[in-house]
Structure formats: C-alpha cells, structure tokens
XYZ file of N, CA and C in Angstrom:
399
model
N 135.195 77.969 19.406
C 135.081 76.576 18.272
C 136.008 75.125 20.227
N 136.830 75.564 20.849
C 137.276 74.224 22.015
C 135.555 74.845 23.293
N 135.522 76.168 23.357
C 134.366 76.455 23.965
C 133.016 75.573 24.331
N 132.566 75.493 22.635
C 131.327 74.671 22.030
C 131.351 73.418 22.048
N 132.846 73.091 21.837
C 132.799 71.341 21.750
C 132.639 70.758 23.337
N 133.239 71.519 24.203
C 133.456 70.847 25.882
C 131.548 71.144 25.850
N 131.397 72.302 25.957
C 129.718 71.873 25.896
C 128.925 70.969 25.765
N 129.059 70.351 24.255
C 127.984 69.974 23.934
C 128.297 68.532 24.751
N 130.167 68.564 24.587
C 129.945 67.085 25.318
C 129.778 66.635 26.815
N 129.822 67.961 27.070
C 129.132 67.520 28.740
C 127.788 67.516 28.499
N 126.809 68.178 28.075
C 125.136 67.720 27.518
C 124.998 66.320 27.246
N 125.952 65.847 25.833
C 125.416 64.099 26.223
C 126.034 63.846 26.379
N 127.051 64.015 28.060
C 127.274 62.559 29.322
C 125.806 63.405 29.955
N 125.281 64.407 30.142
C 123.728 64.833 31.159
C 123.112 63.415 31.311
N 123.448 63.872 29.885
C 121.875 63.165 28.841
C 121.920 61.055 29.216
N 123.014 60.796 29.095
C 123.986 60.224 28.954
C 123.101 59.625 30.232
N 123.485 59.787 31.274
C 123.842 59.568 33.013
C 122.496 59.862 33.876
N 121.455 59.951 33.117
C 120.119 60.504 32.791
C 119.236 58.844 32.684
N 119.709 58.519 31.417
C 119.261 57.743 30.894
C 119.254 56.864 31.758
N 120.712 56.800 32.652
C 121.751 55.747 33.405
C 120.911 54.955 34.048
N 119.950 56.907 34.838
C 119.322 56.318 36.203
C 117.824 56.527 36.059
N 117.594 56.535 35.052
C 116.437 56.336 34.702
C 115.407 54.078 34.404
N 116.880 54.346 33.840
C 116.515 52.892 33.731
C 116.977 52.281 35.249
N 117.736 52.330 35.487
C 118.311 51.332 37.503
C 117.089 51.958 38.025
N 116.158 52.695 37.846
C 114.359 53.269 38.537
C 113.408 52.183 38.273
N 113.777 51.773 36.992
C 112.601 50.547 36.638
C 112.304 49.239 36.711
N 114.015 48.556 36.355
C 114.597 47.665 37.387
C 114.702 46.839 39.103
N 114.875 48.412 39.186
C 114.538 48.183 40.536
C 112.390 48.039 40.969
N 112.032 47.396 39.840
C 109.973 47.856 40.830
C 109.932 46.608 42.319
N 109.255 47.448 42.705
C 108.541 47.233 44.031
C 107.520 45.826 43.068
N 106.904 45.937 42.380
C 106.177 44.593 42.539
C 105.977 43.787 41.043
N 106.075 42.391 41.620
C 106.312 41.549 40.891
C 104.556 41.110 39.405
N 105.313 40.990 38.377
C 103.995 40.790 37.828
C 102.798 39.277 38.331
N 101.429 39.862 39.135
C 100.820 38.989 39.395
C 100.882 36.385 38.331
N 100.719 36.283 39.497
C 101.027 34.326 39.291
C 99.970 34.517 37.906
N 100.091 33.461 37.193
C 99.690 32.468 36.387
C 98.952 31.948 37.016
N 97.694 32.080 36.507
C 96.640 30.966 37.638
C 95.942 30.634 36.873
N 95.608 29.444 36.698
C 94.935 28.567 34.440
C 93.629 28.725 35.336
N 92.684 28.947 34.777
C 91.246 28.729 34.767
C 90.209 27.440 34.465
N 89.244 27.163 35.534
C 88.908 26.034 35.598
C 88.069 25.433 35.057
N 88.156 24.825 34.398
C 86.992 24.565 33.081
C 85.885 22.462 34.210
N 85.099 22.700 34.283
C 83.536 22.217 35.056
C 82.309 22.533 34.414
N 81.436 21.264 34.151
C 79.872 21.890 33.781
C 80.224 22.409 33.448
N 80.869 22.537 31.651
C 80.346 24.311 30.145
C 80.419 25.286 31.407
N 81.298 25.783 32.244
C 81.691 27.187 32.635
C 83.066 26.566 33.304
N 83.917 28.047 32.129
C 85.379 28.565 32.651
C 85.025 29.111 33.929
N 85.836 29.194 34.950
C 85.821 29.489 36.974
C 87.566 30.149 36.347
N 87.271 31.504 36.939
C 88.967 32.549 36.112
C 89.068 33.537 37.524
N 90.203 33.764 37.456
C 90.666 34.723 38.360
C 90.635 35.702 38.897
N 90.366 37.140 38.775
C 90.928 37.965 37.893
C 91.102 38.948 39.838
N 92.168 40.449 39.678
C 92.097 41.134 40.400
C 91.429 42.994 40.073
N 89.962 42.966 39.857
C 89.211 44.227 39.910
C 90.173 45.049 40.769
N 90.836 46.411 40.597
C 92.344 47.527 42.074
C 91.498 48.881 40.445
N 90.742 49.970 42.157
C 90.697 51.389 41.554
C 91.038 52.004 42.708
N 90.492 53.161 42.927
C 90.885 53.948 43.001
C 91.754 53.823 44.293
N 90.258 53.765 45.502
C 90.918 54.135 47.033
C 90.666 51.766 47.323
N 90.178 51.191 46.885
C 89.831 49.648 47.085
C 90.666 49.023 45.989
N 90.501 48.101 46.380
C 90.661 46.433 45.547
C 89.765 45.106 45.445
N 89.559 44.536 44.941
C 89.032 43.218 45.381
C 88.723 42.060 43.753
N 89.333 40.754 44.852
C 89.265 39.672 44.683
C 88.534 39.247 43.436
N 88.446 38.388 42.055
C 86.935 38.138 41.316
C 87.483 36.700 40.953
N 86.256 35.996 41.517
C 86.080 34.562 40.256
C 85.218 35.010 39.322
N 85.428 34.767 38.185
C 84.500 35.200 36.657
C 83.790 34.082 36.163
N 82.457 33.706 36.390
C 81.481 32.487 35.032
C 81.673 32.578 34.140
N 81.611 31.898 32.982
C 82.397 32.617 31.651
C 80.600 30.523 31.019
N 80.159 31.152 30.777
C 79.663 30.426 29.556
C 79.784 30.260 28.713
N 80.829 28.467 28.394
C 82.029 28.082 27.978
C 81.585 28.737 26.079
N 80.981 27.570 26.079
C 79.431 27.258 25.412
C 78.985 29.523 24.571
N 78.787 30.033 24.842
C 78.036 31.205 24.445
C 79.596 32.268 24.313
N 80.180 32.321 25.328
C 80.693 33.423 25.903
C 80.498 34.300 26.412
N 79.160 33.995 27.242
C 79.333 35.178 27.924
C 79.754 35.184 29.715
N 79.847 36.331 30.064
C 80.481 36.334 31.308
C 78.551 36.350 31.916
N 78.707 34.946 32.734
C 77.341 34.809 34.065
C 77.736 35.962 35.400
N 78.115 35.884 35.664
C 78.746 36.098 37.105
C 79.526 36.765 37.526
N 80.345 37.947 38.625
C 81.091 38.421 39.044
C 81.201 37.806 40.899
N 81.966 36.617 41.371
C 81.752 36.892 42.323
C 83.165 37.609 43.013
N 82.633 38.290 44.183
C 84.119 38.925 45.129
C 84.157 38.520 45.560
N 85.389 37.269 46.351
C 85.622 37.142 47.072
C 86.597 37.293 48.296
N 87.091 39.234 48.056
C 87.766 39.533 49.446
C 87.636 41.024 48.874
N 88.026 41.865 49.777
C 87.808 43.442 48.955
C 89.152 43.749 50.234
N 89.841 44.914 50.097
C 91.256 45.861 50.209
C 90.971 46.427 50.839
N 91.281 47.850 51.306
C 90.924 49.418 50.670
C 91.918 49.460 51.599
N 93.195 50.984 50.466
C 94.525 50.913 50.350
C 94.906 51.604 51.384
N 95.940 52.014 51.549
C 96.153 53.025 52.646
C 96.419 53.880 52.273
N 96.123 54.679 52.691
C 96.175 56.841 52.092
C 97.985 56.633 50.993
N 98.880 57.358 50.753
C 99.850 57.924 50.760
C 101.186 57.090 50.852
N 100.240 55.763 50.080
C 101.387 54.011 50.408
C 101.265 54.011 48.274
N 102.217 53.518 47.595
C 101.799 53.089 46.630
C 100.832 51.993 46.622
N 99.719 51.522 45.454
C 98.712 51.165 45.772
C 99.330 49.881 44.610
N 100.205 49.792 44.061
C 100.431 48.254 43.527
C 101.417 47.938 44.113
N 102.118 47.903 45.472
C 102.459 47.220 46.206
C 100.942 46.119 47.849
N 99.862 47.166 47.458
C 98.596 46.697 48.170
C 98.214 45.919 47.424
N 98.037 45.716 46.075
C 97.863 44.638 45.646
C 97.698 43.105 46.283
N 96.864 42.343 46.125
C 96.710 41.062 46.763
C 96.556 40.240 45.948
N 96.832 39.380 44.733
C 96.447 38.284 43.780
C 95.601 37.707 44.010
N 95.211 36.638 44.018
C 94.899 35.478 43.705
C 95.690 34.266 43.456
N 96.928 33.311 43.955
C 97.671 32.974 43.303
C 97.720 31.640 43.371
N 95.773 30.483 43.707
C 95.885 29.463 43.267
C 94.600 28.853 43.190
N 93.668 28.689 42.057
C 92.860 28.410 42.675
C 92.507 26.126 42.425
N 92.102 26.081 42.889
C 91.659 24.276 42.483
C 90.113 23.354 42.357
N 89.769 22.492 42.180
C 88.645 21.843 41.815
C 88.361 20.953 43.468
N 88.126 20.261 45.078
C 88.421 20.234 45.836
C 87.250 19.279 45.065
N 85.772 19.167 45.302
C 84.862 17.985 44.526
C 84.333 18.933 44.069
N 82.926 18.260 43.605
C 81.988 18.557 41.615
C 81.229 20.010 42.994
N 81.085 20.397 43.870
C 80.230 21.697 43.866
C 81.751 22.228 44.444
N 83.467 22.417 44.932
C 83.486 23.579 45.582
C 84.979 23.600 44.944
N 85.214 24.811 44.838
C 86.791 25.813 44.123
C 87.413 26.298 45.382
N 89.255 25.281 45.024
C 89.332 26.467 46.163
C 90.110 27.446 45.680
N 89.834 28.168 46.403
C 91.206 29.719 46.224
C 92.040 30.400 47.001
N 92.858 30.786 46.938
C 94.155 31.092 48.187
C 94.453 32.335 46.860
N 94.622 33.843 48.879
C 95.016 34.775 46.979
C 96.646 34.660 47.863
N 97.597 36.246 47.699
C 98.964 36.389 48.574
C 99.455 36.124 49.799
N 97.322 36.360 50.041
C 98.373 36.783 51.902
C 97.390 35.539 52.809
N 97.805 34.359 51.569
C 97.681 32.734 52.131
C 95.797 32.866 52.414
N 94.985 33.769 52.613
C 93.512 33.728 52.686
C 92.762 32.601 52.217
N 92.302 31.632 52.751
C 91.226 30.832 51.891
C 90.392 30.519 51.892
N 90.443 30.898 50.722
C 88.607 30.701 50.098
C 87.364 29.778 49.070
N 86.626 29.352 49.484
C 85.926 27.681 49.572
C 84.592 29.040 48.264
N 84.366 28.255 47.261
C 83.210 28.654 45.815
C 82.678 27.425 46.197
N 81.264 27.845 46.825
C 80.672 26.590 46.422
C 79.615 26.966 44.895
N 79.985 25.583 44.116
C 79.584 25.969 42.502
C 77.945 26.144 42.424
N 77.424 25.088 42.730
C 76.124 25.527 43.031
C 75.237 26.794 43.492
N 75.666 27.151 44.907
C 74.624 28.242 45.478
C 75.931 29.231 45.409
N 77.428 29.141 44.900
C 77.817 30.369 45.059
C 77.871 31.887 45.758
N 77.851 30.792 46.718
C 78.160 31.730 48.326
C 79.446 31.047 48.355
N 80.209 31.933 49.129
C 82.655 32.207 49.337
C 81.361 32.010 50.906
N 82.522 30.918 50.756
C 83.071 30.468 52.508
C 84.225 30.753 53.140
N 84.978 32.395 53.812
C 86.511 31.963 54.063
C 87.323 30.702 54.982
N 88.361 30.118 54.754
C 88.234 29.109 55.785
C 89.500 29.405 56.548
N 90.046 28.697 57.459
C 90.619 30.180 58.762
C 92.212 28.508 58.548
N 93.415 28.973 57.274
C 94.651 28.520 57.619
C 94.513 26.843 57.180
N 93.216 26.642 56.340
C 93.788 25.306 55.565
C 92.267 24.082 56.754
N 91.363 25.312 57.060
C 90.340 24.305 58.105
C 89.449 24.016 56.923
C-alpha cells in the first residue's frame, strides 16, 4: 500500500511542476500587445490603423470606412515587411503606433520602427518621410 501511495504523490508533484514551468513560459512572452491607436474621423470617413500578417510577410494598413453606411471604402497599404525564415513571426510584426491629422488633407502615421508616412486624404497617395521631414 505504501508503494502505491508514493507513486501517486510523485505523479501529482510531476504535474504540479510541469504546470508551474508552463505558466512561466507564458509570463515571459516576447511580444506585447499592439498599441491602441484611435481612429481619425474626418469629412464623413473613419481612418483606422491595422496590421495584416500573412505567412511570409505582413503589412501596415489604413482602413477607410464610410461612417454613414459602415462600408469599407478602401484599404491603403503603407508598408510591407518580409519575415525572416526560421525566426518567430510575432517578434517581426511592426504595428502602427500613432496617427494624427496634420491638416485637412494629410494624416501622419508612425509605426513601431519609427518610420513616418503621410497619407494624402484627397489623392490617397502615401509618401514616406525621413525622420521628421
């Protein structure tokens, strides 16, 4: 009877130790949540930031939605990044961290790589700025 009791305790301790180490691995996650970027509402449209991750690459996108109808009018790609093979993809994601309306025609977008993009609202042309120009 004592032999059975000892093996039962060993199994319980084994599962307890496994649970402890598995919970530690989730506590040291490599990637934090994407930054909260407030959408910009201007002239009846909502401009919101998104990141579309695929199998081999990802891209930063601005989604333009008509406020009255709720229909997505357009998705404009700001940047693309190709993932490095054999490296975890979540550490290679580059999210948009801020958007602001500069004037009636331009939205300035900055991603986590500190790349600056200006989106012309009327022409929907994206220009990349070099460090604050």
